[in-house]
Each structure stands twice: as C-alpha cells, then as structure tokens.
mmCIF file of C-alpha atoms in Angstrom:
data_model
loop_
_atom_site.group_PDB
_atom_site.id
_atom_site.type_symbol
_atom_site.label_atom_id
_atom_site.label_comp_id
_atom_site.label_asym_id
_atom_site.label_seq_id
_atom_site.Cartn_x
_atom_site.Cartn_y
_atom_site.Cartn_z
ATOM 1 C CA GLY A 1 23.228 16.927 16.407
ATOM 2 C CA ALA A 2 24.178 14.469 19.075
ATOM 3 C CA VAL A 3 27.237 15.317 21.155
ATOM 4 C CA VAL A 4 29.172 13.070 23.489
ATOM 5 C CA SER A 5 31.620 14.771 25.808
ATOM 6 C CA GLN A 6 34.564 12.589 26.940
ATOM 7 C CA HIS A 7 36.987 13.532 29.695
ATOM 8 C CA PRO A 8 39.837 13.627 30.247
ATOM 9 C CA SER A 9 41.374 13.824 26.790
ATOM 10 C CA ARG A 10 44.771 12.843 28.060
ATOM 11 C CA VAL A 11 45.901 11.281 31.327
ATOM 12 C CA ILE A 12 49.212 10.023 32.601
ATOM 13 C CA CYS A 13 49.151 7.863 35.663
ATOM 14 C CA LYS A 14 51.514 5.778 37.713
ATOM 15 C CA SER A 15 51.420 2.036 37.508
ATOM 16 C CA GLY A 16 49.095 0.573 40.095
ATOM 17 C CA THR A 17 46.704 3.493 40.280
ATOM 18 C CA SER A 18 43.184 3.697 38.910
ATOM 19 C CA VAL A 19 41.914 6.073 36.235
ATOM 20 C CA LYS A 20 38.333 7.068 35.559
ATOM 21 C CA ILE A 21 37.128 8.149 32.125
ATOM 22 C CA GLU A 22 33.751 9.878 31.749
ATOM 23 C CA CYS A 23 31.424 10.129 28.802
ATOM 24 C CA ARG A 24 28.370 12.358 28.866
ATOM 25 C CA SER A 25 25.685 12.715 26.260
ATOM 26 C CA LEU A 26 24.944 16.419 26.217
ATOM 27 C CA ASP A 27 21.688 16.776 24.315
ATOM 28 C CA PHE A 28 20.085 13.353 24.273
ATOM 29 C CA GLN A 29 19.616 10.264 26.421
ATOM 30 C CA ALA A 30 22.157 7.546 25.837
ATOM 31 C CA THR A 31 20.480 4.258 26.667
ATOM 32 C CA THR A 32 23.390 2.286 25.376
ATOM 33 C CA MET A 33 27.108 3.196 25.576
ATOM 34 C CA PHE A 34 29.946 1.365 23.875
ATOM 35 C CA TRP A 35 33.568 1.472 24.947
ATOM 36 C CA TYR A 36 36.405 0.907 22.512
ATOM 37 C CA ARG A 37 40.113 0.621 22.816
ATOM 38 C CA GLN A 38 42.668 1.504 20.143
ATOM 39 C CA PHE A 39 46.336 0.629 20.294
ATOM 40 C CA PRO A 40 48.740 2.825 18.287
ATOM 41 C CA LYS A 41 48.306 2.382 14.554
ATOM 42 C CA LYS A 42 45.691 -0.304 15.161
ATOM 43 C CA SER A 43 41.970 -0.623 14.773
ATOM 44 C CA LEU A 44 39.274 0.113 17.325
ATOM 45 C CA MET A 45 38.239 -2.932 19.336
ATOM 46 C CA LEU A 46 34.929 -3.048 21.191
ATOM 47 C CA MET A 47 35.565 -3.664 24.883
ATOM 48 C CA ALA A 48 32.113 -3.611 26.363
ATOM 49 C CA THR A 49 28.516 -2.476 25.963
ATOM 50 C CA SER A 50 26.633 -0.883 28.799
ATOM 51 C CA ASN A 51 22.957 -0.215 29.182
ATOM 52 C CA GLU A 52 21.641 2.317 31.654
ATOM 53 C CA GLY A 53 20.852 0.684 34.969
ATOM 54 C CA SER A 54 22.231 -2.737 34.203
ATOM 55 C CA LYS A 55 25.559 -4.530 34.170
ATOM 56 C CA ALA A 56 27.870 -4.074 31.247
ATOM 57 C CA THR A 57 28.436 -6.839 28.722
ATOM 58 C CA TYR A 58 32.097 -7.429 28.064
ATOM 59 C CA GLU A 59 33.684 -8.736 24.904
ATOM 60 C CA GLN A 60 35.658 -11.933 25.043
ATOM 61 C CA GLY A 61 39.096 -11.410 26.496
ATOM 62 C CA VAL A 62 38.289 -8.120 28.286
ATOM 63 C CA GLU A 63 38.723 -8.337 32.042
ATOM 64 C CA LYS A 64 35.599 -6.951 33.689
ATOM 65 C CA ASP A 65 37.330 -6.553 37.048
ATOM 66 C CA LYS A 66 40.016 -4.431 35.490
ATOM 67 C CA PHE A 67 37.812 -2.282 33.302
ATOM 68 C CA LEU A 68 34.878 -1.238 35.479
ATOM 69 C CA ILE A 69 31.973 0.302 33.619
ATOM 70 C CA ASN A 70 29.176 2.219 35.299
ATOM 71 C CA HIS A 71 26.165 3.515 33.438
ATOM 72 C CA ALA A 72 24.082 4.895 36.252
ATOM 73 C CA SER A 73 22.172 7.511 34.299
ATOM 74 C CA LEU A 74 20.978 8.105 30.775
ATOM 75 C CA THR A 75 23.581 10.837 30.295
ATOM 76 C CA LEU A 76 26.656 9.463 31.970
ATOM 77 C CA SER A 77 28.798 6.374 31.568
ATOM 78 C CA THR A 78 32.207 5.856 33.135
ATOM 79 C CA LEU A 79 35.094 3.497 32.492
ATOM 80 C CA THR A 80 37.542 2.937 35.330
ATOM 81 C CA VAL A 81 40.852 1.247 34.598
ATOM 82 C CA THR A 82 41.844 -0.313 37.883
ATOM 83 C CA SER A 83 45.393 -1.007 38.975
ATOM 84 C CA ALA A 84 46.652 0.289 35.653
ATOM 85 C CA HIS A 85 49.797 -1.163 34.106
ATOM 86 C CA PRO A 86 51.878 0.094 31.170
ATOM 87 C CA GLU A 87 50.214 -2.432 28.854
ATOM 88 C CA ASP A 88 46.880 -0.621 29.561
ATOM 89 C CA SER A 89 48.280 2.447 27.810
ATOM 90 C CA SER A 90 45.944 3.018 24.884
ATOM 91 C CA PHE A 91 43.368 5.320 23.315
ATOM 92 C CA TYR A 92 39.915 4.768 24.785
ATOM 93 C CA ILE A 93 36.802 5.992 23.002
ATOM 94 C CA CYS A 94 33.161 5.891 24.053
ATOM 95 C CA SER A 95 30.256 5.828 21.675
ATOM 96 C CA THR A 96 26.555 5.874 21.910
ATOM 97 C CA LEU A 97 23.664 5.317 19.579
ATOM 98 C CA GLY A 98 21.344 8.161 18.812
ATOM 99 C CA GLU A 99 17.602 7.729 18.992
ATOM 100 C CA GLY A 100 14.909 8.947 16.715
ATOM 101 C CA PRO A 101 16.292 11.347 14.099
ATOM 102 C CA LEU A 102 19.690 11.030 15.643
ATOM 103 C CA LEU A 103 19.798 7.447 14.541
ATOM 104 C CA ASP A 104 20.292 8.740 11.032
ATOM 105 C CA TYR A 105 23.905 9.242 11.949
ATOM 106 C CA GLY A 106 24.221 5.961 13.721
ATOM 107 C CA TYR A 107 26.869 6.185 16.368
ATOM 108 C CA THR A 108 28.178 9.281 18.071
ATOM 109 C CA PHE A 109 31.708 9.119 19.420
ATOM 110 C CA GLY A 110 33.488 10.895 22.211
ATOM 111 C CA SER A 111 36.750 12.598 21.382
ATOM 112 C CA GLY A 112 38.762 9.864 23.079
ATOM 113 C CA THR A 113 41.093 9.581 26.057
ATOM 114 C CA ARG A 114 44.785 8.872 25.611
ATOM 115 C CA LEU A 115 45.955 6.963 28.665
ATOM 116 C CA THR A 116 49.633 6.588 29.405
ATOM 117 C CA VAL A 117 50.649 4.441 32.340
ATOM 118 C CA VAL A 118 54.229 5.005 33.538
ATOM 119 C CA ALA B 1 30.545 -13.413 13.407
ATOM 120 C CA GLN B 2 31.115 -10.128 11.645
ATOM 121 C CA LYS B 3 34.344 -9.182 9.931
ATOM 122 C CA VAL B 4 35.567 -6.160 8.012
ATOM 123 C CA THR B 5 38.657 -6.318 5.843
ATOM 124 C CA GLN B 6 40.572 -3.299 4.630
ATOM 125 C CA ALA B 7 43.387 -4.861 2.735
ATOM 126 C CA GLN B 8 45.222 -1.590 2.040
ATOM 127 C CA THR B 9 47.261 -0.717 5.119
ATOM 128 C CA GLU B 10 48.678 2.475 3.634
ATOM 129 C CA ILE B 11 48.149 4.406 0.411
ATOM 130 C CA SER B 12 50.221 7.358 -0.728
ATOM 131 C CA VAL B 13 49.216 9.525 -3.654
ATOM 132 C CA VAL B 14 50.054 12.936 -4.958
ATOM 133 C CA GLU B 15 47.512 15.682 -4.467
ATOM 134 C CA LYS B 16 44.712 15.873 -7.067
ATOM 135 C CA GLU B 17 44.922 12.184 -7.825
ATOM 136 C CA ASP B 18 41.819 10.055 -7.328
ATOM 137 C CA VAL B 19 42.112 7.289 -4.737
ATOM 138 C CA THR B 20 39.885 4.332 -3.813
ATOM 139 C CA LEU B 21 39.854 2.706 -0.398
ATOM 140 C CA ASP B 22 38.614 -0.858 -0.387
ATOM 141 C CA CYS B 23 36.332 -2.472 2.184
ATOM 142 C CA VAL B 24 35.065 -6.051 2.161
ATOM 143 C CA TYR B 25 32.729 -7.310 4.882
ATOM 144 C CA GLU B 26 31.333 -10.564 6.206
ATOM 145 C CA THR B 27 28.119 -11.005 8.132
ATOM 146 C CA ARG B 28 25.344 -13.556 8.524
ATOM 147 C CA ASP B 29 22.753 -10.857 9.254
ATOM 148 C CA THR B 30 20.397 -9.930 6.469
ATOM 149 C CA THR B 31 19.927 -6.453 7.909
ATOM 150 C CA TYR B 32 23.117 -4.570 8.631
ATOM 151 C CA TYR B 33 24.724 -1.182 8.418
ATOM 152 C CA LEU B 34 28.002 -0.099 6.897
ATOM 153 C CA PHE B 35 29.945 2.999 7.887
ATOM 154 C CA TRP B 36 33.001 4.940 6.915
ATOM 155 C CA TYR B 37 34.833 7.071 9.440
ATOM 156 C CA LYS B 38 37.834 9.390 9.130
ATOM 157 C CA GLN B 39 40.371 9.571 11.956
ATOM 158 C CA PRO B 40 42.775 12.527 11.728
ATOM 159 C CA PRO B 41 45.916 12.556 13.880
ATOM 160 C CA SER B 42 44.011 14.155 16.762
ATOM 161 C CA GLY B 43 42.146 10.875 17.184
ATOM 162 C CA GLU B 44 38.513 11.809 17.022
ATOM 163 C CA LEU B 45 36.325 9.838 14.649
ATOM 164 C CA VAL B 46 34.583 11.802 11.935
ATOM 165 C CA PHE B 47 31.418 10.217 10.538
ATOM 166 C CA LEU B 48 31.389 10.115 6.735
ATOM 167 C CA ILE B 49 28.512 7.864 5.719
ATOM 168 C CA ARG B 50 26.088 5.214 6.880
ATOM 169 C CA ARG B 51 24.444 2.769 4.517
ATOM 170 C CA ASN B 52 21.941 0.036 5.304
ATOM 171 C CA SER B 53 21.949 -3.339 3.601
ATOM 172 C CA PHE B 54 18.752 -2.633 1.632
ATOM 173 C CA ASP B 55 20.095 0.470 -0.007
ATOM 174 C CA GLU B 56 22.583 -0.323 -2.743
ATOM 175 C CA GLN B 57 22.422 3.066 -4.352
ATOM 176 C CA ASN B 58 25.793 4.637 -4.754
ATOM 177 C CA GLU B 59 26.304 7.901 -3.005
ATOM 178 C CA ILE B 60 28.216 11.003 -3.938
ATOM 179 C CA SER B 61 28.988 13.845 -1.582
ATOM 180 C CA GLY B 62 31.258 16.424 -3.043
ATOM 181 C CA ARG B 63 34.609 14.796 -3.775
ATOM 182 C CA TYR B 64 33.575 11.665 -1.915
ATOM 183 C CA SER B 65 31.713 8.748 -3.384
ATOM 184 C CA TRP B 66 30.814 5.282 -2.174
ATOM 185 C CA ASN B 67 30.127 2.102 -4.131
ATOM 186 C CA PHE B 68 28.107 -0.552 -2.300
ATOM 187 C CA GLN B 69 27.945 -3.969 -3.944
ATOM 188 C CA LYS B 70 26.135 -6.666 -1.981
ATOM 189 C CA SER B 71 27.068 -9.272 -4.571
ATOM 190 C CA THR B 72 30.748 -8.896 -3.669
ATOM 191 C CA SER B 73 30.183 -7.723 -0.058
ATOM 192 C CA SER B 74 32.119 -4.573 -0.732
ATOM 193 C CA PHE B 75 31.650 -0.952 0.252
ATOM 194 C CA ASN B 76 34.447 1.010 -1.395
ATOM 195 C CA PHE B 77 35.220 4.658 -0.878
ATOM 196 C CA THR B 78 36.608 6.965 -3.543
ATOM 197 C CA ILE B 79 38.081 10.410 -3.065
ATOM 198 C CA THR B 80 38.258 12.422 -6.263
ATOM 199 C CA ALA B 81 40.887 15.121 -6.738
ATOM 200 C CA SER B 82 42.487 14.368 -3.355
ATOM 201 C CA GLN B 83 43.760 17.116 -1.123
ATOM 202 C CA VAL B 84 46.346 17.188 1.591
ATOM 203 C CA VAL B 85 43.579 17.716 4.165
ATOM 204 C CA ASP B 86 42.272 14.244 3.227
ATOM 205 C CA SER B 87 45.313 12.672 4.858
ATOM 206 C CA ALA B 88 44.055 10.544 7.719
ATOM 207 C CA VAL B 89 43.256 6.960 8.692
ATOM 208 C CA TYR B 90 39.985 5.793 7.243
ATOM 209 C CA PHE B 91 37.944 3.033 8.860
ATOM 210 C CA CYS B 92 35.195 0.970 7.363
ATOM 211 C CA ALA B 93 32.819 -0.517 9.977
ATOM 212 C CA LEU B 94 29.830 -2.796 10.224
ATOM 213 C CA SER B 95 27.011 -3.228 12.703
ATOM 214 C CA PHE B 96 23.599 -4.690 13.257
ATOM 215 C CA ILE B 97 21.457 -1.958 14.747
ATOM 216 C CA MET B 98 18.020 -2.383 16.106
ATOM 217 C CA TYR B 99 15.881 0.620 16.504
ATOM 218 C CA SER B 100 14.977 2.392 19.716
ATOM 219 C CA GLY B 101 14.104 0.042 22.488
ATOM 220 C CA GLY B 102 15.419 -3.005 20.692
ATOM 221 C CA GLY B 103 19.052 -2.898 21.622
ATOM 222 C CA ALA B 104 22.109 -2.385 19.497
ATOM 223 C CA ASP B 105 25.466 -3.874 18.667
ATOM 224 C CA GLY B 106 28.747 -2.058 18.763
ATOM 225 C CA LEU B 107 30.705 -1.565 15.576
ATOM 226 C CA THR B 108 33.112 -4.041 14.040
ATOM 227 C CA PHE B 109 35.911 -2.023 12.498
ATOM 228 C CA GLY B 110 38.339 -2.854 9.766
ATOM 229 C CA LYS B 111 42.002 -2.305 10.474
ATOM 230 C CA GLY B 112 41.959 1.036 8.724
ATOM 231 C CA THR B 113 43.752 2.491 5.744
ATOM 232 C CA HIS B 114 46.284 5.218 6.307
ATOM 233 C CA LEU B 115 45.921 7.628 3.453
ATOM 234 C CA ILE B 116 48.768 10.004 2.747
ATOM 235 C CA ILE B 117 48.238 12.806 0.286
ATOM 236 C CA GLN B 118 51.485 14.395 -0.758
ATOM 237 C CA PRO B 119 51.543 17.986 -1.947
#
C-alpha cells in the first residue's frame, strides 16, 4: 500500500529559529500533498494544499510567509516553520492522495511531527 | 462549506460493551466521501473506512460496523464487544475527491470522540 514517510517525528527548537518537516511518498507519486495541524486534544485543521511544481494554496488564517511549503518533486514535500514561536508548538501531519488503486484508501498520512518551541 | 460534527467529546464504557460514535455532516456537494480514522496516543492516523455518497450500504468489518444514512446526513460507527485496545480518539471526516488529474480537496475533520474502554 501507499506509504508516506514523515521526518522528524519530534523536534524541539528555540524560539526564533526555523524548522523543516519533510514528507516523502515512498512507493508512489504524490501529485498533491496536504498539511494539517493539530493542537493538543483538538481536531486536525487543514493548513495548506500543495501541488508538485506550483505554489501552495493556504487556508484562510494560515500565514504563508510563516509556514513555507515546497513541493519540488512528486515524492517530496516540505513544510518550514519560520521564526518559530511557542504558539507554533503543535502536531503537524502531512497527507497525500493515492492514485489508481491506491485511491481506494483515499488519503495516506505521515506519522506526524510533534513540534515544541521553547 | 463543509462541516463535520461529532457531538460526543468523550465516551467511557466498560470492556465488552457495544458503543456507537455519532457523526453528522454538512456539504453542498452531491458527490462526497466520508471517512473514519482512529488516532491512538502515538498520534498516527489509522484509516478505518471510506464511503462515497452513492453507496449507502452499511458495512461490517469484524467488530466494527458503519451506518450511513443520507436522509439524516449521518455516518455512525459502532464497535461491538469493545476491547481496551479500542481506546483512542476517533475522527469522522469528509472530502470531495476528484480522480487522478482532476485535483482533490483536503479533509474536513470533526472534533473527534475520545473513546475510553475500561477493563
């Protein structure tokens, strides 16, 4: 089945620094990648949608200059949290849509990245 | 706009009891997809089921069953003979997916139901 590898699984960074989160599709081409954010004990909220080779589309209220998304290839999408602050601490999850038979399962999710900004 | 409501924030039952998790959705699309995911404490999302809007057949998979009713815009999930390992947060979600080459929407999630199965 489809596998999305997300790294790192946990990261602690100092306030003001930037953090990059990577998501790789291991056995299929991910034309579209979705990035979600989940606060503790809360739901997952879609942050942005990226399509390979084009600019990401951000949901209302998500700062595109703060959450930089790059989807340069069909197997790799990255989310960079720039100038991180404690309020950016959250669980970030990427997801992609399978194609062909993989679509039977709909979306495939990475294992998530728990970001703590101190 | 799409919306998913999971009114039950937390449910606690004793092992072996049956439990139903409710999900009500809103969408203007005539073609849409409904999902259930399980999120254990580790955080990863475990896919449970996908159902499209044209398929109202109920589904049973082992101890799990799903009841899809378009008339009431509900997609409820029942666990029969619950087990401690079923303890997790369960999310109902909705999307409008187009097939390959046609683009896709992200998922709209409900707020989740925290299910606690006590031994």
